[in-house]
Amino acid sequence: MAYRVGLVGTGGIARAHGKACQQIAEAELVAICDVSAEQLARYGEEFGVAARYTELDAMLREAELDIAIICTWGAFHAETGIRICDSRRVKAVLCEKPFTQNAAEAAAFVAAGRRNRVLVAEAFKFRHHPMHLRAKAMLDAGEIGDLVGVRSTFCTSSGASLQERTPESNWRFNKAKGGGSIYDLACYNVHHARFIFGEEPKRVFAAQQLGLETDDAASIILVFSGGRTAQISVGFNTFSSQYAEISGHRGMLRLDQVWNNEIRAVTVEHRT
């Protein structure tokens, strides 16, 4: 029997979840919710979903769901997730990244899941990608020796000028909707560094490039135990760059196009 899925927010990333539900026999998309009736109609027709709601509470009350997927703008993830958990109408919530806007929101969201016995997860696909699993296995097996540091980038540019990158043109440049290069891009790199090191950073340093309503680019250093570091570069104003380098005292693992769904090999370089 397929798990019955309800989706909140029918923007761009919601199409990826809709396609996934079509491809997986164990999942059936049965209800959708969005404040825009026009978007609801468009998405509902594309994915064949008849149960369409402009109010979240109505969907939770009327639809029989097992799983809810949150695809709203990032600024609304915590509020939406807590309401879903407190409804006790689902068994699990999958929330798009970034999980929330700050630590207090994240703690409240997780607490809502725990008190209502609802599984809560953040939708970082790379954690289950063969390339990343292979790299982690190689690291754990001592392929490059002791872990020393991580360097990663997530830079992308549409070619739009600074003047064209306005809050009205794209939610990524809109502070109220949860935009900014750190929230939209660096969340990948930070999560990846924590995954590789297997711990939380002890110290954080960062510098932002402003000019927009949100941060246009950022350089971040995370310091982990033993002084080991993760160096992160992200930006909306830079030509495409997506890679991660995991360095050990005897070699390095390199992952290219690291945040995509492409199946790529892990490049290994050893000290000679």
Short mmCIF file of N, CA and C in Angstrom, two decimals, residues 30-132:
data_model
loop_
_atom_site.label_atom_id
_atom_site.label_comp_id
_atom_site.label_asym_id
_atom_site.label_seq_id
_atom_site.Cartn_x
_atom_site.Cartn_y
_atom_site.Cartn_z
N VAL A 30 -1.72 12.81 -2.97
CA VAL A 30 -3.19 12.83 -2.94
C VAL A 30 -3.77 14.20 -2.66
N ALA A 31 -2.96 15.15 -2.16
CA ALA A 31 -3.49 16.47 -1.83
C ALA A 31 -2.38 17.52 -1.94
N ILE A 32 -2.77 18.73 -2.35
CA ILE A 32 -1.81 19.82 -2.47
C ILE A 32 -2.41 21.09 -1.87
N CYS A 33 -1.52 21.97 -1.39
CA CYS A 33 -1.96 23.20 -0.75
C CYS A 33 -1.07 24.36 -1.19
N ASP A 34 -1.69 25.48 -1.53
CA ASP A 34 -0.94 26.68 -1.91
C ASP A 34 -1.87 27.87 -1.74
N VAL A 35 -1.31 29.02 -1.40
CA VAL A 35 -2.14 30.22 -1.26
C VAL A 35 -2.63 30.73 -2.61
N SER A 36 -1.98 30.31 -3.69
CA SER A 36 -2.37 30.74 -5.03
C SER A 36 -3.26 29.69 -5.69
N ALA A 37 -4.51 30.05 -5.94
CA ALA A 37 -5.44 29.14 -6.61
C ALA A 37 -4.97 28.84 -8.03
N GLU A 38 -4.34 29.82 -8.66
CA GLU A 38 -3.83 29.63 -10.02
C GLU A 38 -2.72 28.59 -10.05
N GLN A 39 -1.79 28.69 -9.11
CA GLN A 39 -0.71 27.70 -9.04
C GLN A 39 -1.25 26.32 -8.69
N LEU A 40 -2.21 26.28 -7.80
CA LEU A 40 -2.83 25.00 -7.44
C LEU A 40 -3.41 24.32 -8.66
N ALA A 41 -4.15 25.08 -9.47
CA ALA A 41 -4.77 24.51 -10.66
C ALA A 41 -3.72 24.00 -11.64
N ARG A 42 -2.67 24.78 -11.84
CA ARG A 42 -1.63 24.39 -12.78
C ARG A 42 -0.92 23.12 -12.32
N TYR A 43 -0.54 23.10 -11.05
CA TYR A 43 0.16 21.94 -10.50
C TYR A 43 -0.75 20.73 -10.44
N GLY A 44 -1.98 20.93 -10.02
CA GLY A 44 -2.93 19.83 -9.91
C GLY A 44 -3.19 19.15 -11.24
N GLU A 45 -3.28 19.95 -12.29
CA GLU A 45 -3.49 19.39 -13.63
C GLU A 45 -2.26 18.62 -14.09
N GLU A 46 -1.08 19.18 -13.83
CA GLU A 46 0.16 18.53 -14.29
C GLU A 46 0.37 17.18 -13.63
N PHE A 47 0.04 17.08 -12.34
CA PHE A 47 0.31 15.85 -11.60
C PHE A 47 -0.94 15.06 -11.23
N GLY A 48 -2.06 15.48 -11.77
CA GLY A 48 -3.29 14.71 -11.58
C GLY A 48 -3.78 14.64 -10.15
N VAL A 49 -3.70 15.76 -9.43
CA VAL A 49 -4.15 15.80 -8.03
C VAL A 49 -5.45 16.59 -7.96
N ALA A 50 -6.51 15.93 -7.55
CA ALA A 50 -7.83 16.57 -7.50
C ALA A 50 -8.06 17.34 -6.21
N ALA A 51 -7.50 16.88 -5.10
CA ALA A 51 -7.72 17.52 -3.81
C ALA A 51 -6.78 18.71 -3.67
N ARG A 52 -7.34 19.92 -3.82
CA ARG A 52 -6.54 21.14 -3.83
C ARG A 52 -7.07 22.10 -2.77
N TYR A 53 -6.14 22.65 -1.97
CA TYR A 53 -6.54 23.49 -0.84
C TYR A 53 -5.73 24.79 -0.82
N THR A 54 -6.41 25.89 -0.51
CA THR A 54 -5.72 27.16 -0.31
C THR A 54 -5.47 27.42 1.17
N GLU A 55 -5.98 26.56 2.05
CA GLU A 55 -5.76 26.69 3.48
C GLU A 55 -5.20 25.38 4.03
N LEU A 56 -4.08 25.49 4.75
CA LEU A 56 -3.40 24.31 5.29
C LEU A 56 -4.29 23.53 6.25
N ASP A 57 -4.97 24.23 7.14
CA ASP A 57 -5.80 23.54 8.13
C ASP A 57 -6.89 22.71 7.47
N ALA A 58 -7.42 23.20 6.36
CA ALA A 58 -8.46 22.46 5.64
C ALA A 58 -7.89 21.17 5.06
N MET A 59 -6.69 21.24 4.49
CA MET A 59 -6.08 20.03 3.94
C MET A 59 -5.81 19.02 5.04
N LEU A 60 -5.29 19.48 6.17
CA LEU A 60 -4.99 18.56 7.27
C LEU A 60 -6.26 17.95 7.85
N ARG A 61 -7.31 18.71 7.85
CA ARG A 61 -8.57 18.23 8.43
C ARG A 61 -9.29 17.24 7.51
N GLU A 62 -9.24 17.49 6.21
CA GLU A 62 -10.06 16.73 5.27
C GLU A 62 -9.32 15.59 4.57
N ALA A 63 -8.03 15.78 4.29
CA ALA A 63 -7.29 14.76 3.54
C ALA A 63 -6.72 13.70 4.48
N GLU A 64 -6.77 12.45 4.04
CA GLU A 64 -6.17 11.35 4.80
C GLU A 64 -4.72 11.22 4.36
N LEU A 65 -3.79 11.65 5.22
CA LEU A 65 -2.39 11.72 4.84
C LEU A 65 -1.51 10.88 5.77
N ASP A 66 -0.42 10.39 5.21
CA ASP A 66 0.64 9.76 5.99
C ASP A 66 1.84 10.69 6.12
N ILE A 67 2.13 11.41 5.03
CA ILE A 67 3.33 12.24 4.96
C ILE A 67 2.95 13.62 4.42
N ALA A 68 3.57 14.65 4.99
CA ALA A 68 3.44 16.01 4.46
C ALA A 68 4.82 16.47 4.00
N ILE A 69 4.87 17.10 2.83
CA ILE A 69 6.12 17.65 2.31
C ILE A 69 5.98 19.17 2.25
N ILE A 70 6.92 19.89 2.86
CA ILE A 70 6.87 21.35 2.91
C ILE A 70 7.77 21.93 1.83
N CYS A 71 7.17 22.65 0.88
CA CYS A 71 7.92 23.27 -0.22
C CYS A 71 7.65 24.77 -0.30
N THR A 72 7.30 25.37 0.81
CA THR A 72 7.05 26.81 0.84
C THR A 72 8.37 27.57 0.82
N TRP A 73 8.29 28.90 0.78
CA TRP A 73 9.49 29.71 0.97
C TRP A 73 10.07 29.42 2.35
N GLY A 74 11.39 29.51 2.47
CA GLY A 74 12.07 29.11 3.69
C GLY A 74 11.61 29.82 4.94
N ALA A 75 11.20 31.07 4.82
CA ALA A 75 10.79 31.84 5.99
C ALA A 75 9.56 31.25 6.68
N PHE A 76 8.83 30.39 5.98
CA PHE A 76 7.58 29.84 6.53
C PHE A 76 7.69 28.36 6.90
N HIS A 77 8.88 27.79 6.82
CA HIS A 77 9.03 26.36 7.11
C HIS A 77 8.67 26.01 8.55
N ALA A 78 9.19 26.76 9.51
CA ALA A 78 8.96 26.42 10.91
C ALA A 78 7.49 26.52 11.28
N GLU A 79 6.87 27.64 10.94
CA GLU A 79 5.45 27.83 11.25
C GLU A 79 4.60 26.73 10.63
N THR A 80 4.86 26.43 9.36
CA THR A 80 4.09 25.40 8.66
C THR A 80 4.33 24.03 9.28
N GLY A 81 5.59 23.71 9.55
CA GLY A 81 5.92 22.40 10.11
C GLY A 81 5.32 22.18 11.48
N ILE A 82 5.35 23.19 12.32
CA ILE A 82 4.78 23.06 13.67
C ILE A 82 3.27 22.85 13.59
N ARG A 83 2.61 23.58 12.71
CA ARG A 83 1.15 23.41 12.55
C ARG A 83 0.82 22.00 12.08
N ILE A 84 1.62 21.48 11.17
CA ILE A 84 1.37 20.12 10.67
C ILE A 84 1.57 19.10 11.79
N CYS A 85 2.67 19.22 12.52
CA CYS A 85 2.93 18.27 13.61
C CYS A 85 1.85 18.34 14.68
N ASP A 86 1.46 19.55 15.05
CA ASP A 86 0.46 19.71 16.11
C ASP A 86 -0.93 19.23 15.69
N SER A 87 -1.17 19.11 14.39
CA SER A 87 -2.46 18.59 13.92
C SER A 87 -2.60 17.10 14.20
N ARG A 88 -1.46 16.42 14.33
CA ARG A 88 -1.41 14.97 14.54
C ARG A 88 -2.15 14.22 13.43
N ARG A 89 -2.08 14.78 12.23
CA ARG A 89 -2.78 14.18 11.10
C ARG A 89 -1.82 13.48 10.14
N VAL A 90 -0.52 13.50 10.44
CA VAL A 90 0.46 12.82 9.60
C VAL A 90 1.43 12.04 10.48
N LYS A 91 2.13 11.11 9.85
CA LYS A 91 3.14 10.32 10.56
C LYS A 91 4.54 10.91 10.39
N ALA A 92 4.73 11.66 9.29
CA ALA A 92 6.07 12.19 9.01
C ALA A 92 5.96 13.49 8.23
N VAL A 93 6.97 14.36 8.41
CA VAL A 93 7.07 15.62 7.68
C VAL A 93 8.45 15.68 7.03
N LEU A 94 8.48 15.90 5.72
CA LEU A 94 9.73 16.13 5.00
C LEU A 94 9.76 17.60 4.63
N CYS A 95 10.73 18.33 5.16
CA CYS A 95 10.80 19.78 4.96
C CYS A 95 11.95 20.12 4.02
N GLU A 96 11.66 20.91 3.00
CA GLU A 96 12.71 21.36 2.09
C GLU A 96 13.74 22.20 2.85
N LYS A 97 14.90 22.32 2.26
CA LYS A 97 15.94 23.14 2.86
C LYS A 97 15.69 24.61 2.49
N PRO A 98 16.21 25.57 3.28
CA PRO A 98 16.82 25.36 4.58
C PRO A 98 15.75 25.03 5.61
N PHE A 99 16.07 24.19 6.56
CA PHE A 99 15.08 23.68 7.51
C PHE A 99 14.28 24.80 8.16
N THR A 100 14.98 25.77 8.75
CA THR A 100 14.34 26.94 9.35
C THR A 100 15.28 28.13 9.19
N GLN A 101 14.88 29.28 9.73
CA GLN A 101 15.67 30.50 9.61
C GLN A 101 16.67 30.69 10.75
N ASN A 102 16.48 29.97 11.85
CA ASN A 102 17.41 30.12 12.97
C ASN A 102 17.28 28.91 13.90
N ALA A 103 18.16 28.85 14.89
CA ALA A 103 18.21 27.69 15.79
C ALA A 103 16.96 27.57 16.64
N ALA A 104 16.41 28.71 17.07
CA ALA A 104 15.20 28.67 17.91
C ALA A 104 14.03 28.06 17.14
N GLU A 105 13.87 28.44 15.88
CA GLU A 105 12.81 27.87 15.06
C GLU A 105 13.03 26.37 14.86
N ALA A 106 14.28 25.98 14.62
CA ALA A 106 14.58 24.56 14.42
C ALA A 106 14.23 23.75 15.67
N ALA A 107 14.59 24.27 16.83
CA ALA A 107 14.30 23.57 18.08
C ALA A 107 12.80 23.44 18.30
N ALA A 108 12.04 24.48 17.97
CA ALA A 108 10.59 24.44 18.14
C ALA A 108 9.95 23.45 17.18
N PHE A 109 10.45 23.39 15.95
CA PHE A 109 9.94 22.45 14.95
C PHE A 109 10.20 21.02 15.40
N VAL A 110 11.43 20.74 15.82
CA VAL A 110 11.79 19.39 16.28
C VAL A 110 10.98 19.01 17.51
N ALA A 111 10.80 19.95 18.43
CA ALA A 111 10.02 19.68 19.64
C ALA A 111 8.58 19.33 19.29
N ALA A 112 8.01 20.01 18.30
CA ALA A 112 6.64 19.71 17.87
C ALA A 112 6.55 18.30 17.32
N GLY A 113 7.57 17.88 16.58
CA GLY A 113 7.58 16.52 16.07
C GLY A 113 7.65 15.50 17.19
N ARG A 114 8.50 15.76 18.17
CA ARG A 114 8.68 14.81 19.27
C ARG A 114 7.43 14.69 20.14
N ARG A 115 6.81 15.81 20.47
CA ARG A 115 5.66 15.73 21.37
C ARG A 115 4.43 15.13 20.70
N ASN A 116 4.42 15.15 19.36
CA ASN A 116 3.30 14.57 18.63
C ASN A 116 3.65 13.25 17.95
N ARG A 117 4.88 12.76 18.21
CA ARG A 117 5.35 11.49 17.64
C ARG A 117 5.27 11.51 16.12
N VAL A 118 5.76 12.61 15.55
CA VAL A 118 5.82 12.77 14.10
C VAL A 118 7.29 12.81 13.69
N LEU A 119 7.68 11.97 12.74
CA LEU A 119 9.04 11.98 12.22
C LEU A 119 9.26 13.24 11.39
N VAL A 120 10.31 13.98 11.69
CA VAL A 120 10.64 15.22 10.99
C VAL A 120 12.00 15.08 10.33
N ALA A 121 12.09 15.41 9.04
CA ALA A 121 13.37 15.29 8.32
C ALA A 121 13.54 16.45 7.36
N GLU A 122 14.80 16.83 7.13
CA GLU A 122 15.13 17.88 6.17
C GLU A 122 15.51 17.22 4.84
N ALA A 123 15.08 17.82 3.74
CA ALA A 123 15.22 17.19 2.42
C ALA A 123 16.57 17.52 1.78
N PHE A 124 17.64 16.97 2.34
CA PHE A 124 18.95 17.08 1.71
C PHE A 124 19.23 15.79 0.94
N LYS A 125 18.98 15.83 -0.36
CA LYS A 125 19.10 14.62 -1.18
C LYS A 125 20.51 14.06 -1.22
N PHE A 126 21.52 14.95 -1.09
CA PHE A 126 22.90 14.46 -1.24
C PHE A 126 23.26 13.44 -0.16
N ARG A 127 22.58 13.46 0.98
CA ARG A 127 22.89 12.51 2.04
C ARG A 127 22.64 11.07 1.60
N HIS A 128 21.84 10.88 0.56
CA HIS A 128 21.51 9.54 0.08
C HIS A 128 22.06 9.28 -1.32
N HIS A 129 22.88 10.19 -1.83
CA HIS A 129 23.40 10.07 -3.18
C HIS A 129 24.61 9.12 -3.19
N PRO A 130 24.68 8.23 -4.18
CA PRO A 130 25.79 7.25 -4.23
C PRO A 130 27.18 7.88 -4.15
N MET A 131 27.38 9.05 -4.79
CA MET A 131 28.70 9.67 -4.77
C MET A 131 29.10 10.07 -3.35
N HIS A 132 28.17 10.63 -2.60
CA HIS A 132 28.47 11.05 -1.24
C HIS A 132 28.63 9.86 -0.30
#
